[in-house]
PDB file of C-alpha atoms in Angstrom:
ATOM      1  CA  MET A   1     -16.454  14.046  -7.236  1.00 58.00           C
ATOM      2  CA  LYS A   2     -19.801  12.774  -5.976  1.00 71.00           C
ATOM      3  CA  ALA A   3     -20.793  11.817  -9.518  1.00 76.00           C
ATOM      4  CA  GLN A   4     -17.632   9.728  -9.830  1.00 81.00           C
ATOM      5  CA  ALA A   5     -18.537   7.754  -6.707  1.00 86.00           C
ATOM      6  CA  GLN A   6     -22.020   7.157  -8.086  1.00 91.00           C
ATOM      7  CA  THR A   7     -20.649   6.090 -11.462  1.00 90.00           C
ATOM      8  CA  LEU A   8     -18.145   3.747  -9.860  1.00 91.00           C
ATOM      9  CA  GLY A   9     -20.862   2.200  -7.687  1.00 93.00           C
ATOM     10  CA  TYR A  10     -23.041   1.600 -10.737  1.00 95.00           C
ATOM     11  CA  LEU A  11     -20.161   0.034 -12.676  1.00 94.00           C
ATOM     12  CA  LYS A  12     -19.253  -2.228  -9.747  1.00 95.00           C
ATOM     13  CA  THR A  13     -22.857  -3.465  -9.595  1.00 96.00           C
ATOM     14  CA  LEU A  14     -22.899  -3.941 -13.366  1.00 97.00           C
ATOM     15  CA  SER A  15     -19.624  -5.889 -13.283  1.00 96.00           C
ATOM     16  CA  GLN A  16     -21.039  -8.271 -10.674  1.00 96.00           C
ATOM     17  CA  GLU A  17     -24.134  -8.871 -12.796  1.00 97.00           C
ATOM     18  CA  VAL A  18     -22.279  -9.655 -16.040  1.00 97.00           C
ATOM     19  CA  ALA A  19     -19.167 -11.441 -14.690  1.00 96.00           C
ATOM     20  CA  ALA A  20     -20.803 -14.889 -14.966  1.00 96.00           C
ATOM     21  CA  ASP A  21     -21.194 -14.254 -18.701  1.00 97.00           C
ATOM     22  CA  GLY A  22     -17.463 -13.570 -19.090  1.00 96.00           C
ATOM     23  CA  VAL A  23     -17.907  -9.809 -19.433  1.00 96.00           C
ATOM     24  CA  THR A  24     -15.553  -7.463 -17.621  1.00 92.00           C
ATOM     25  CA  VAL A  25     -16.269  -3.851 -16.777  1.00 93.00           C
ATOM     26  CA  ASN A  26     -13.473  -1.299 -16.465  1.00 89.00           C
ATOM     27  CA  ALA A  27     -13.666   2.332 -15.453  1.00 89.00           C
ATOM     28  CA  VAL A  28     -11.376   5.307 -15.848  1.00 89.00           C
ATOM     29  CA  LEU A  29     -12.512   8.166 -13.592  1.00 86.00           C
ATOM     30  CA  PRO A  30      -9.548  10.538 -13.515  1.00 86.00           C
ATOM     31  CA  GLY A  31     -11.047  13.552 -11.783  1.00 84.00           C
ATOM     32  CA  TYR A  32      -9.335  16.889 -12.391  1.00 86.00           C
ATOM     33  CA  THR A  33      -7.126  16.746 -15.481  1.00 93.00           C
ATOM     34  CA  LEU A  34      -4.961  19.537 -16.902  1.00 94.00           C
ATOM     35  CA  THR A  35      -7.034  20.459 -19.961  1.00 95.00           C
ATOM     36  CA  GLU A  36      -8.439  23.640 -21.477  1.00 95.00           C
ATOM     37  CA  ARG A  37     -11.746  22.840 -19.774  1.00 95.00           C
ATOM     38  CA  GLU A  38     -10.029  22.626 -16.383  1.00 95.00           C
ATOM     39  CA  ALA A  39      -8.459  26.031 -16.980  1.00 95.00           C
ATOM     40  CA  ALA A  40     -11.872  27.493 -17.877  1.00 96.00           C
ATOM     41  CA  LEU A  41     -13.439  25.973 -14.751  1.00 95.00           C
ATOM     42  CA  ALA A  42     -10.637  27.363 -12.596  1.00 96.00           C
ATOM     43  CA  ALA A  43     -11.097  30.819 -14.125  1.00 97.00           C
ATOM     44  CA  ALA A  44     -14.885  30.717 -13.634  1.00 97.00           C
ATOM     45  CA  THR A  45     -14.538  29.537 -10.043  1.00 97.00           C
ATOM     46  CA  ALA A  46     -11.929  32.227  -9.389  1.00 97.00           C
ATOM     47  CA  ALA A  47     -14.226  34.945 -10.750  1.00 97.00           C
ATOM     48  CA  ARG A  48     -17.117  33.684  -8.649  1.00 97.00           C
ATOM     49  CA  THR A  49     -15.120  33.345  -5.407  1.00 97.00           C
ATOM     50  CA  GLY A  50     -12.642  36.208  -5.678  1.00 97.00           C
ATOM     51  CA  ARG A  51      -9.653  33.870  -5.626  1.00 97.00           C
ATOM     52  CA  SER A  52      -7.026  33.530  -8.334  1.00 97.00           C
ATOM     53  CA  PRO A  53      -7.169  30.588 -10.771  1.00 96.00           C
ATOM     54  CA  GLU A  54      -3.917  29.357  -9.235  1.00 96.00           C
ATOM     55  CA  GLU A  55      -5.521  29.306  -5.773  1.00 97.00           C
ATOM     56  CA  VAL A  56      -8.513  27.404  -7.114  1.00 97.00           C
ATOM     57  CA  ARG A  57      -6.239  24.886  -8.833  1.00 96.00           C
ATOM     58  CA  ALA A  58      -4.170  24.541  -5.647  1.00 96.00           C
ATOM     59  CA  GLY A  59      -7.337  23.646  -3.741  1.00 95.00           C
ATOM     60  CA  TRP A  60      -8.206  20.977  -6.282  1.00 94.00           C
ATOM     61  CA  THR A  61      -4.668  19.640  -6.162  1.00 95.00           C
ATOM     62  CA  ALA A  62      -4.763  19.449  -2.368  1.00 94.00           C
ATOM     63  CA  ALA A  63      -7.832  17.206  -2.606  1.00 90.00           C
ATOM     64  CA  VAL A  64      -5.976  14.656  -4.760  1.00 89.00           C
ATOM     65  CA  PRO A  65      -4.046  11.944  -2.865  1.00 89.00           C
ATOM     66  CA  ALA A  66      -1.163  12.151  -5.383  1.00 90.00           C
ATOM     67  CA  ALA A  67      -1.018  15.934  -4.782  1.00 92.00           C
ATOM     68  CA  ARG A  68      -1.072  16.667  -8.521  1.00 93.00           C
ATOM     69  CA  LEU A  69      -3.566  16.900 -11.352  1.00 93.00           C
ATOM     70  CA  ALA A  70      -3.555  14.316 -14.120  1.00 93.00           C
ATOM     71  CA  GLU A  71      -2.122  14.942 -17.575  1.00 95.00           C
ATOM     72  CA  PRO A  72      -4.387  14.045 -20.534  1.00 96.00           C
ATOM     73  CA  GLU A  73      -1.722  11.689 -21.904  1.00 97.00           C
ATOM     74  CA  GLU A  74      -1.832   9.635 -18.699  1.00 95.00           C
ATOM     75  CA  ILE A  75      -5.564   9.129 -19.076  1.00 95.00           C
ATOM     76  CA  GLY A  76      -5.155   8.147 -22.723  1.00 96.00           C
ATOM     77  CA  GLU A  77      -2.462   5.627 -21.828  1.00 96.00           C
ATOM     78  CA  ALA A  78      -4.687   4.010 -19.193  1.00 92.00           C
ATOM     79  CA  ILE A  79      -7.580   3.750 -21.655  1.00 94.00           C
ATOM     80  CA  ALA A  80      -5.315   2.331 -24.388  1.00 96.00           C
ATOM     81  CA  PHE A  81      -4.048  -0.296 -21.927  1.00 93.00           C
ATOM     82  CA  LEU A  82      -7.571  -1.339 -20.947  1.00 89.00           C
ATOM     83  CA  CYS A  83      -8.577  -1.580 -24.611  1.00 90.00           C
ATOM     84  CA  SER A  84      -5.564  -3.710 -25.566  1.00 89.00           C
TER      85      SER A  84
END
């Protein structure tokens, strides 16, 4: 999640630099999302740490304020809204 904080900081700086020109900057940084890649990461982490994929996923979920991982459709809806 460190990379997300860095990306968000960069985009905030960029938005301040281009706002006077009428340009807006939006960001969608969803974090852990229930995708095939997330399942592969959970499996790899489980193999490396000796935990089950479900335990790994539960740890990720516990770190999210909403206490759940995002669905890909939710991310797509947010992006479609920003693009409209």
